[in-house]
Tab-separated table of C-alpha atoms in Angstrom:
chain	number	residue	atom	x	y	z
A	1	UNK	CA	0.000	0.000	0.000
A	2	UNK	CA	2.820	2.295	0.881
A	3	UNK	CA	4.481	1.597	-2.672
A	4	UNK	CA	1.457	2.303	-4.453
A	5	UNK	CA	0.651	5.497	-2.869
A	6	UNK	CA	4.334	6.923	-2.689
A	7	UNK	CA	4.183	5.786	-6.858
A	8	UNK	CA	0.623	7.377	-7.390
A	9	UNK	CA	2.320	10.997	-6.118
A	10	UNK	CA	4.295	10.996	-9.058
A	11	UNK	CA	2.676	14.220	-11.367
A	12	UNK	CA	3.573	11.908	-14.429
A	13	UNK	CA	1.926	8.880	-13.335
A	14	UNK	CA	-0.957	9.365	-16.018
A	15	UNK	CA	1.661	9.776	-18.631
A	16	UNK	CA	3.402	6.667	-18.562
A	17	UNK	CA	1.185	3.528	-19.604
A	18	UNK	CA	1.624	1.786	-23.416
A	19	UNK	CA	-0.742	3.511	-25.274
A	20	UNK	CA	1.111	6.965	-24.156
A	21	UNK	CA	4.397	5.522	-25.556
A	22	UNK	CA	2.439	4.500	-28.733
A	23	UNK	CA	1.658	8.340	-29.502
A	24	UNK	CA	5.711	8.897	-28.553
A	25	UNK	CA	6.562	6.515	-31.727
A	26	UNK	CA	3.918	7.736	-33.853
A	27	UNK	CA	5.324	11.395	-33.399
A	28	UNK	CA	8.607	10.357	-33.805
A	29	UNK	CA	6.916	9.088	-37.368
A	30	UNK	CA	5.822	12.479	-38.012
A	31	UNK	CA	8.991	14.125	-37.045
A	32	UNK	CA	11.303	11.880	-39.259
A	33	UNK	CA	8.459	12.168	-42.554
A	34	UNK	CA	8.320	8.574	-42.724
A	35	UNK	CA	5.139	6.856	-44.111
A	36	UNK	CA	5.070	4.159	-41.992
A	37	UNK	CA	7.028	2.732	-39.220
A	38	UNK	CA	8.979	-0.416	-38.886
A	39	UNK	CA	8.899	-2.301	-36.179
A	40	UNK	CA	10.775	-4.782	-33.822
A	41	UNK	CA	10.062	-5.477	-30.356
A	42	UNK	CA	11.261	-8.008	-27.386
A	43	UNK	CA	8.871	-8.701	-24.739
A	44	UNK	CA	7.185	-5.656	-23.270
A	45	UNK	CA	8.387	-4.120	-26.384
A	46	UNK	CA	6.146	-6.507	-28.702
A	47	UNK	CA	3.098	-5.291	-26.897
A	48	UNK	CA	4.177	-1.796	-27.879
A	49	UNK	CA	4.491	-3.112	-31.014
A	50	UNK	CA	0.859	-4.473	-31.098
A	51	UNK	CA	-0.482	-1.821	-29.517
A	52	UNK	CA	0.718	0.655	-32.042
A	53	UNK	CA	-0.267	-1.408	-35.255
A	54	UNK	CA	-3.911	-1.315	-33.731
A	55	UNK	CA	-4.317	2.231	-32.544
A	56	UNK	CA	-2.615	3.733	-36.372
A	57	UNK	CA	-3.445	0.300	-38.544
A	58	UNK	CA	-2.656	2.929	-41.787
A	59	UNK	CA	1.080	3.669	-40.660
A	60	UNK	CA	2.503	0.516	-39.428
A	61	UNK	CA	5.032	-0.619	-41.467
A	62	UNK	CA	6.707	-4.254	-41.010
A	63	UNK	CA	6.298	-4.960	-37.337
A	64	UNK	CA	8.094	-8.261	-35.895
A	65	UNK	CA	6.795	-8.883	-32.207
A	66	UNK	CA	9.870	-11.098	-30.554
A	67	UNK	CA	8.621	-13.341	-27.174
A	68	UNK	CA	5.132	-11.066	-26.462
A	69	UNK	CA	3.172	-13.631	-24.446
A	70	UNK	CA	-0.460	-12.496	-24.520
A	71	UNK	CA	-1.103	-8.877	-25.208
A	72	UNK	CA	-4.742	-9.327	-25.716
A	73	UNK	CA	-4.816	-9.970	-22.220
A	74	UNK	CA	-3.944	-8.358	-19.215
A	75	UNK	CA	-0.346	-8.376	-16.614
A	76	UNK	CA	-2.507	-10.116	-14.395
A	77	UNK	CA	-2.755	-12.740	-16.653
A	78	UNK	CA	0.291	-13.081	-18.436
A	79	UNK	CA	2.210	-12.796	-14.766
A	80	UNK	CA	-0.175	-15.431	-13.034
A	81	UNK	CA	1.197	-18.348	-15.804
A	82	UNK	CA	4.789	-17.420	-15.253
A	83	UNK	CA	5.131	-19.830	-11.946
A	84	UNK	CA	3.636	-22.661	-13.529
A	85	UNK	CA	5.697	-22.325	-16.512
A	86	UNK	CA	8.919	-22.074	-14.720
A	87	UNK	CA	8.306	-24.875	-12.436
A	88	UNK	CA	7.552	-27.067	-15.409
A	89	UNK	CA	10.524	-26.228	-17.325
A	90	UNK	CA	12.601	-26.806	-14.550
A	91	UNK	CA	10.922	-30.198	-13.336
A	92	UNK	CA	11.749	-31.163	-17.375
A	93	UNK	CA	14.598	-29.441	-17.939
A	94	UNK	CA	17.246	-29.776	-14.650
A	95	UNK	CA	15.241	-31.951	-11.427
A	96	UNK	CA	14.303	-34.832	-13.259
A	97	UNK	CA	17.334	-35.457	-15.230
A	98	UNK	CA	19.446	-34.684	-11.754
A	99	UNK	CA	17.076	-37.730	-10.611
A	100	UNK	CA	18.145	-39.798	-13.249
A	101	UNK	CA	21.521	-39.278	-13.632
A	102	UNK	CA	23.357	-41.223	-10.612
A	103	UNK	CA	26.418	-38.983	-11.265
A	104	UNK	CA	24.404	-36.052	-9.084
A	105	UNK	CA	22.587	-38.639	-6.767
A	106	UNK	CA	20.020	-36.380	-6.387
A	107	UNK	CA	16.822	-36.584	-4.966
A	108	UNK	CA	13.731	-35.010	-5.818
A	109	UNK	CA	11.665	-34.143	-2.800
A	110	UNK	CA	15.108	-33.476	-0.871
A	111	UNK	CA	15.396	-31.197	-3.751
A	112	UNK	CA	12.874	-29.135	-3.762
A	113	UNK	CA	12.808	-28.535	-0.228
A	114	UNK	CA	16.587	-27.422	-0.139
A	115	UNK	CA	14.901	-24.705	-3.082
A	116	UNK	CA	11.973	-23.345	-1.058
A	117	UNK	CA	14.676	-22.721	1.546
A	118	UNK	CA	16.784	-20.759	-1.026
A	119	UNK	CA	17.877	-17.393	0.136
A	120	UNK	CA	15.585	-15.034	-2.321
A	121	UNK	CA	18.450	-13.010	-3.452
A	122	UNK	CA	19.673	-15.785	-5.525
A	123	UNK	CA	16.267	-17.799	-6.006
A	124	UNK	CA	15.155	-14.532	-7.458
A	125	UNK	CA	17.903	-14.195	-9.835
A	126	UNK	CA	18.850	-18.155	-10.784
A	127	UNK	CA	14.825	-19.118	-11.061
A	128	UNK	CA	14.856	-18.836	-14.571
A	129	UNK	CA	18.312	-20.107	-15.105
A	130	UNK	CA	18.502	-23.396	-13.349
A	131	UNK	CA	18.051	-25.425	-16.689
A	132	UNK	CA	20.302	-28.434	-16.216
A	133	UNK	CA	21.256	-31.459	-13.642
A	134	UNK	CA	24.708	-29.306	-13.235
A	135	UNK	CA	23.365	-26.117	-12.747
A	136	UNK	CA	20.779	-27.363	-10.134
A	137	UNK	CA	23.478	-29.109	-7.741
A	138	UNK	CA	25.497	-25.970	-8.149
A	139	UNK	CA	22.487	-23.945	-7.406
A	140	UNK	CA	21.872	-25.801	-3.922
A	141	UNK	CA	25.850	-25.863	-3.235
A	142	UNK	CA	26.002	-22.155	-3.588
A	143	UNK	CA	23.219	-21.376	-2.023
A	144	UNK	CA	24.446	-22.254	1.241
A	145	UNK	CA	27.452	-20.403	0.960
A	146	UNK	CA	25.404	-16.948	0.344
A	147	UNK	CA	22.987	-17.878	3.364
A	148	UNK	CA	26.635	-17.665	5.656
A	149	UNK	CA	27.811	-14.542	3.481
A	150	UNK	CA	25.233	-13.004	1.663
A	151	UNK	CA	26.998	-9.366	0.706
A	152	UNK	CA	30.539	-10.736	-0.374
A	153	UNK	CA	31.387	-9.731	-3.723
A	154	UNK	CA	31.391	-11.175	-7.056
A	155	UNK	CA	35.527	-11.982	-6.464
A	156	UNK	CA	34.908	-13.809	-3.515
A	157	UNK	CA	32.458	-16.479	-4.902
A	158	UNK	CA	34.832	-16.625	-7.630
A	159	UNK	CA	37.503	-17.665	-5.605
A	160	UNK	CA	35.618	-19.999	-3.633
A	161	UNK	CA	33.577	-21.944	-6.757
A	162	UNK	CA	37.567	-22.087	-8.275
A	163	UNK	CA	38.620	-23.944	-5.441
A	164	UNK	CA	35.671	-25.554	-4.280
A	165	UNK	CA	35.240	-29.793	-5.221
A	166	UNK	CA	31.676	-30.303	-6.320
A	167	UNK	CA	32.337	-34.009	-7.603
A	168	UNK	CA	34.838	-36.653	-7.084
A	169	UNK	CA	34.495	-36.794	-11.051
A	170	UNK	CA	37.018	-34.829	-12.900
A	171	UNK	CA	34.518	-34.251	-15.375
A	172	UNK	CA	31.397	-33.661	-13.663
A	173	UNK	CA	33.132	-31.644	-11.229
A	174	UNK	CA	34.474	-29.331	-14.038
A	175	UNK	CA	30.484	-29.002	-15.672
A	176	UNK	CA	29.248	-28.555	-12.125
A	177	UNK	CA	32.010	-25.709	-11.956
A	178	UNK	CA	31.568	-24.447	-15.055
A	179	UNK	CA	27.832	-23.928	-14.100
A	180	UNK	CA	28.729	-22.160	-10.867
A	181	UNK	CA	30.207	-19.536	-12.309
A	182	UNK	CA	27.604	-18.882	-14.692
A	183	UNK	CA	25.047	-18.534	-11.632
A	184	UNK	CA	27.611	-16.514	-10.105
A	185	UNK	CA	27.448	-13.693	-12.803
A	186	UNK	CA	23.881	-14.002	-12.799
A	187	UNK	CA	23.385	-13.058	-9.662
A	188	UNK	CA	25.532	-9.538	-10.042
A	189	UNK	CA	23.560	-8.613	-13.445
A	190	UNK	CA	20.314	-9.686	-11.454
A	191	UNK	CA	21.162	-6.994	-8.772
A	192	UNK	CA	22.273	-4.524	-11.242
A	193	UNK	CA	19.708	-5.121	-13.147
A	194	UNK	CA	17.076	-4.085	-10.003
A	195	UNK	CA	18.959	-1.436	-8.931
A	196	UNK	CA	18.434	0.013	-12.825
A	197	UNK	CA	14.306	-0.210	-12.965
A	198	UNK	CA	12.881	3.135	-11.743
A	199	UNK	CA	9.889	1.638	-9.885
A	200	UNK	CA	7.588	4.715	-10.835
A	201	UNK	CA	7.650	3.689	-14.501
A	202	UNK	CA	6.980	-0.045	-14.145
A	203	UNK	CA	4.122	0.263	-11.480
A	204	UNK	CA	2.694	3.025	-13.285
A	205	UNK	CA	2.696	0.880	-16.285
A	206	UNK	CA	2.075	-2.650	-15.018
A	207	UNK	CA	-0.737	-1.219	-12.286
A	208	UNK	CA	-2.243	1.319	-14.300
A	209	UNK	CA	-2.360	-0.067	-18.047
A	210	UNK	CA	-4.679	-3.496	-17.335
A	211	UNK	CA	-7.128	-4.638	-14.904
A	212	UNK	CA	-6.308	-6.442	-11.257
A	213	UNK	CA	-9.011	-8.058	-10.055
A	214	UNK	CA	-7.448	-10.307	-7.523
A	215	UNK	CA	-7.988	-9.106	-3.320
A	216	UNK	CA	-5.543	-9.724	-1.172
A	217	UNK	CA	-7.085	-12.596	0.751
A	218	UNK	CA	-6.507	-14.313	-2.830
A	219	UNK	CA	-3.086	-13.258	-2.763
A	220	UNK	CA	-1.955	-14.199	0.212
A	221	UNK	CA	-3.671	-18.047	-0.646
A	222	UNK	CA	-1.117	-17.761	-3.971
A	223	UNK	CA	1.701	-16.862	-1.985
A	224	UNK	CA	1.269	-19.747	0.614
A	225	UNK	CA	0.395	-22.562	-1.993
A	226	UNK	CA	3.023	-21.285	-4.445
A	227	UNK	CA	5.839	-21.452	-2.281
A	228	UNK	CA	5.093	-25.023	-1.803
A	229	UNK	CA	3.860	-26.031	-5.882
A	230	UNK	CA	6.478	-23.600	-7.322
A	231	UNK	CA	9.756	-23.139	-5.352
A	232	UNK	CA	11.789	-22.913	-8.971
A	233	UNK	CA	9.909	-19.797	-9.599
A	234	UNK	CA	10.327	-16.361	-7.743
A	235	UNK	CA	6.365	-15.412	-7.704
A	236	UNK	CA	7.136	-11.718	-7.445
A	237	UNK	CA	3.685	-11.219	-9.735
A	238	UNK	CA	2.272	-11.843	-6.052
A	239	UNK	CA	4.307	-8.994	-4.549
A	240	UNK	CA	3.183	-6.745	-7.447
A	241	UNK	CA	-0.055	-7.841	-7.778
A	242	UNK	CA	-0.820	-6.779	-3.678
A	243	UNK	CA	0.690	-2.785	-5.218
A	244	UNK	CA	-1.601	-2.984	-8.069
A	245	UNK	CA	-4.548	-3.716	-5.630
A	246	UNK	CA	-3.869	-0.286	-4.216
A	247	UNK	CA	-3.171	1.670	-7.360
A	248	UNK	CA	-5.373	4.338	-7.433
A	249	UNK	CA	-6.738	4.919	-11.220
A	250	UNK	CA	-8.696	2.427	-13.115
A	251	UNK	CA	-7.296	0.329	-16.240
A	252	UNK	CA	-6.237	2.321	-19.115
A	253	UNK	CA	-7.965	2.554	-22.662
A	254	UNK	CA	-6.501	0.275	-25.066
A	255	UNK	CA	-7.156	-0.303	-29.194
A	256	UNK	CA	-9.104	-3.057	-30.123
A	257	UNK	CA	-7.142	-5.585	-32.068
A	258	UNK	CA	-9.380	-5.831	-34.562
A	259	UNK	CA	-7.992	-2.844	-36.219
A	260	UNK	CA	-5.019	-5.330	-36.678
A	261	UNK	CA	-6.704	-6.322	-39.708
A	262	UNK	CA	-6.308	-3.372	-41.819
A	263	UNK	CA	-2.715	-2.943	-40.455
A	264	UNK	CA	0.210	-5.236	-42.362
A	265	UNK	CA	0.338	-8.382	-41.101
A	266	UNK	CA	2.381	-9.640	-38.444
A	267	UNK	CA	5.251	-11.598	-37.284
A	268	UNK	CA	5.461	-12.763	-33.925
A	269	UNK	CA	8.473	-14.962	-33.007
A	270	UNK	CA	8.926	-17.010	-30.272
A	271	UNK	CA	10.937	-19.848	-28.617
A	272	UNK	CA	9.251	-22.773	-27.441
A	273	UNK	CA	10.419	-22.790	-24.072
A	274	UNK	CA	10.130	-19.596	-22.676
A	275	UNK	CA	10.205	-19.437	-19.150
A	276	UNK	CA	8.937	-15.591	-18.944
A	277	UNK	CA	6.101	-15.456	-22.101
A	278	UNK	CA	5.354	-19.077	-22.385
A	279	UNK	CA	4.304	-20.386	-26.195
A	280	UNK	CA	0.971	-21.118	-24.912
A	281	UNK	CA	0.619	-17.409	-23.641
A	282	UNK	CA	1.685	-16.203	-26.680
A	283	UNK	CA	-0.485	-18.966	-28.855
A	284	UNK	CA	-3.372	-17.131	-27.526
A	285	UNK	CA	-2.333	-13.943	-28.720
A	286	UNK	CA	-1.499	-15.082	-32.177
A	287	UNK	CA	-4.718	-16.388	-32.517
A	288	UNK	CA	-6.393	-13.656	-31.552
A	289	UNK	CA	-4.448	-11.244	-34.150
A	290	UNK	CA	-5.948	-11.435	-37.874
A	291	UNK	CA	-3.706	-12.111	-40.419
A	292	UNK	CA	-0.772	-12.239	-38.010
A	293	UNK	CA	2.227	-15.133	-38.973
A	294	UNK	CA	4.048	-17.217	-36.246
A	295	UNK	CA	7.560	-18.854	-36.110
A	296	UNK	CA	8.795	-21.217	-33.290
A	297	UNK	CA	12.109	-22.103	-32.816
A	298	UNK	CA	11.985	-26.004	-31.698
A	299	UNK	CA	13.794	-26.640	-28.720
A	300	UNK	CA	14.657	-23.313	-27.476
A	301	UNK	CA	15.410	-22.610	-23.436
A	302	UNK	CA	15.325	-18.602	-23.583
A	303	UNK	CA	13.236	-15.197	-23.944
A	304	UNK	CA	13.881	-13.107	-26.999
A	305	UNK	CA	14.368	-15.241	-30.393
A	306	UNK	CA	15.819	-12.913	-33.751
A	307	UNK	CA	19.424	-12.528	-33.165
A	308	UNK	CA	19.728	-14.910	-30.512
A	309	UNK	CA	21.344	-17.848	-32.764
A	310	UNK	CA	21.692	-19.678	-35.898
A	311	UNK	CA	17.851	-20.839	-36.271
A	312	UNK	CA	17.276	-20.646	-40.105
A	313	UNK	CA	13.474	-20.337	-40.002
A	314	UNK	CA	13.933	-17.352	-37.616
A	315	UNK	CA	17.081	-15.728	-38.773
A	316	UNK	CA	15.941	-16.020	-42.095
A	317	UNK	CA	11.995	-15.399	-41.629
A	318	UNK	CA	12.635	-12.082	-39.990
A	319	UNK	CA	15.744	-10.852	-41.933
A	320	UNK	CA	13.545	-11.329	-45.669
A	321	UNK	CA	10.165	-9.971	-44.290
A	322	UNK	CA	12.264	-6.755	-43.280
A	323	UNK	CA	14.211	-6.641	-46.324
A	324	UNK	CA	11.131	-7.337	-49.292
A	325	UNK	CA	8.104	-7.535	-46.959
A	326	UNK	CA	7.659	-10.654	-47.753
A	327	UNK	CA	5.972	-13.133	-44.694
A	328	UNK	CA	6.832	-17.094	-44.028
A	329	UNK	CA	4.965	-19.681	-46.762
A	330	UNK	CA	2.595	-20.753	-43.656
A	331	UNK	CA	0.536	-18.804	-40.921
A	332	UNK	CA	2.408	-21.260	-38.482
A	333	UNK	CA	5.495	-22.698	-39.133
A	334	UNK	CA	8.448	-23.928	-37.318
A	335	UNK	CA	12.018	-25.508	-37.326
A	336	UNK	CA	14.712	-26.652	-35.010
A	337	UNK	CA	17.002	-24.018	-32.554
A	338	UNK	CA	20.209	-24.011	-33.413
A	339	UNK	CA	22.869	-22.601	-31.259
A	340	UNK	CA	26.384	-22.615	-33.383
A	341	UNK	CA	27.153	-19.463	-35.183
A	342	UNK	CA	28.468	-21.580	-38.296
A	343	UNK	CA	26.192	-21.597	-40.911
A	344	UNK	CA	25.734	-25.263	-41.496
A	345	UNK	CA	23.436	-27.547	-40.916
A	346	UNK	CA	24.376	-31.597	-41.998
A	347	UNK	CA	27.531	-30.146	-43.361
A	348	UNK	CA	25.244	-28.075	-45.925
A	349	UNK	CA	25.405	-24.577	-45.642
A	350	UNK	CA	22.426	-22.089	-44.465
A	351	UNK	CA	21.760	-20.619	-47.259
A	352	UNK	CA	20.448	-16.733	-47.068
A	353	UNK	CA	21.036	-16.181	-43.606
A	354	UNK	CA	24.682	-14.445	-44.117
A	355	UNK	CA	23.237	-12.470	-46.747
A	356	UNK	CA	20.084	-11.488	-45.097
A	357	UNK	CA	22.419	-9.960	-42.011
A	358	UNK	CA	24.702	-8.570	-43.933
A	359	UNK	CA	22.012	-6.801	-45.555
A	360	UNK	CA	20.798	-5.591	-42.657
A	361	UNK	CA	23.971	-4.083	-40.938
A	362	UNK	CA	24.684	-2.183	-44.392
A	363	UNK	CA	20.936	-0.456	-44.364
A	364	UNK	CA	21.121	0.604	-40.461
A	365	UNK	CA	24.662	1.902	-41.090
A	366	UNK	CA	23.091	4.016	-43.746
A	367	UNK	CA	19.534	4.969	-41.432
């Protein structure tokens, strides 16, 4: 309550919600005499992206809407499925092949319990990165250590994952290490990351742009019953869905998507395991957008897609529909994540996808 009233002081509070940053990019339109604007956005930013094609359906240009989740809904919504999602993607992902795998002797319910005990510092910031056996026993190793010494610096835990044994294995000791060090990091670009979001702007967006309808007797039932169904997952919807509660104003007007239909159509990207805008989330946003295309990279742990590897159907899709307009051969189509930056595939080579960025770089070193 105290958040939500010191945020709702704020003289710009009214000024800050999606469809005021829509009229910021259509004026930037106008300034720069451009007939239409072209368009790529990456989470939050694809809802922008959305939002915009809707409310000026005439202007928008070639808009590609990277990892949205569900825009036709509300942050509600699309924040109540992230705990699920995360826990399943985990269970898949890390705990049951820890289970399996005698090399981490691991056991489940052991496991999860050691997790809902997690300091929340580092729960917080490894919840979405725990996505293998390795990174899971380093995860509970680790989080010991910052229970003892929780404001050390990055240096220290350095040191100490260096020198620390995690197997008797050469090898799985070296993996187990190797994944250590990448929680490590994660946890200072976790805090540096918070310490960067001015919470002003994303309560006054999140709280004031869609509807909360939950009370806080409902919250506080979430809170309990997550912590025991969803300790891989940091729940801090709950937390911002008790400030939302309080927020003063009502939600926001927003377009109707309908008017996507007399806007280009478009692309919407996504990998198929996100852990923050799940593929079913964003499923339901794609089908509620006429004439909009979809491409899934198979097999992909991550949130944002374009740019993010070698994936032909992606790389490709995106780079040609910017270049010629031109959108993917099906409304829904799909191929396999690949990682490597080589452009092979078999021992063939990708072909188009060099071409396609190189493309690229030359026209936005000339823009």
């Amino acid at each position: 309550k105290a958040v939500a009233h010191a945020c709702n002081k704020n003289e710009i509070d009214d000024y800050m919600g999606t469809l005021q940053h829509v009229q910021d990019m259509e004026r930037a339109r106008l300034s720069l005499g451009e007939p239409s604007l072209n368009f790529l956005g990456y989470s939050y930013g694809a809802w922008t992206g959305a939002f915009y094609a809707a409310t000026y359906p005439e202007h928008a240009g070639r808009m590609v809407l990277d990892s949205p989740g569900n825009f036709t809904g509300s942050f509600e919504d699309q924040l109540d499925d992230q705990s699920h999602d995360f826990q399943t993607l985990f269970t898949q992902r890390a705990l049951l092949p820890a289970v399996a795998d005698p090399d981490y002797g691991i056991d489940a319910d052991t496991a999860l319990q050691r997790l809902r005990e997690m300091p929340y510092q580092v729960r917080k910031a490894w919840a979405w990165a725990i996505g293998t056996p390795a990174e899971l026993v380093a995860a509970l190793a680790m989080s010991d250590w910052f229970r003892a010494e929780p404001h050390v610096d990055l240096n220290h835990w350095v040191r100490r994952i260096v020198q620390h044994r995690f197997h008797a294995k050469e090898e799985v000791n070296d993996t187990i290490r190797d994944a250590a060090l990448g929680l490590a990091y994660i946890t200072r670009e976790s805090t540096e990351l918070a310490a960067g979001i001015n919470p002003y702007v994303y309560y006054g967006l999140v709280c004031g742009d869609t509807p909360w309808r939950k009370h806080l007797d409902s919250l506080r039932s979430m809170a309990m019953s997550h912590a025991v169904l969803y300790p891989a997952a940091a729940s801090d919807h709950i937390n911002t869905g008790a400030v939302c509660h309080h927020w003063r104003s009502s939600a926001r007007w927003r377009p109707p998507l309908t008017e996507l239909a007399k806007a280009p159509p478009l692309l919407i990207i996504q990998a198929e395991f996100d852990p923050v805008a799940s593929l079913r989330s964003t499923n339901n946003a794609f089908v509620a957008s006429p004439g909009a295309f979809m491409i899934v990279a198979e097999g992909m742990y991550g949130h944002g897609v374009f740019g993010m590897s070698h994936t032909y159907c992606v790389e490709r899709g995106v780079g040609v529909y910017f270049l010629r307009g031109e959108v993917p051969y099906a409304r829904f189509s799909k191929c396999e994540f690949r990682a490597q930056t080589p452009s092979r595939i078999h021992g063939a080579s990708q072909p188009g996808i060099s071409e396609v960025r190189a493309r690229l770089k030359e026209i936005l070193r000339r823009s």
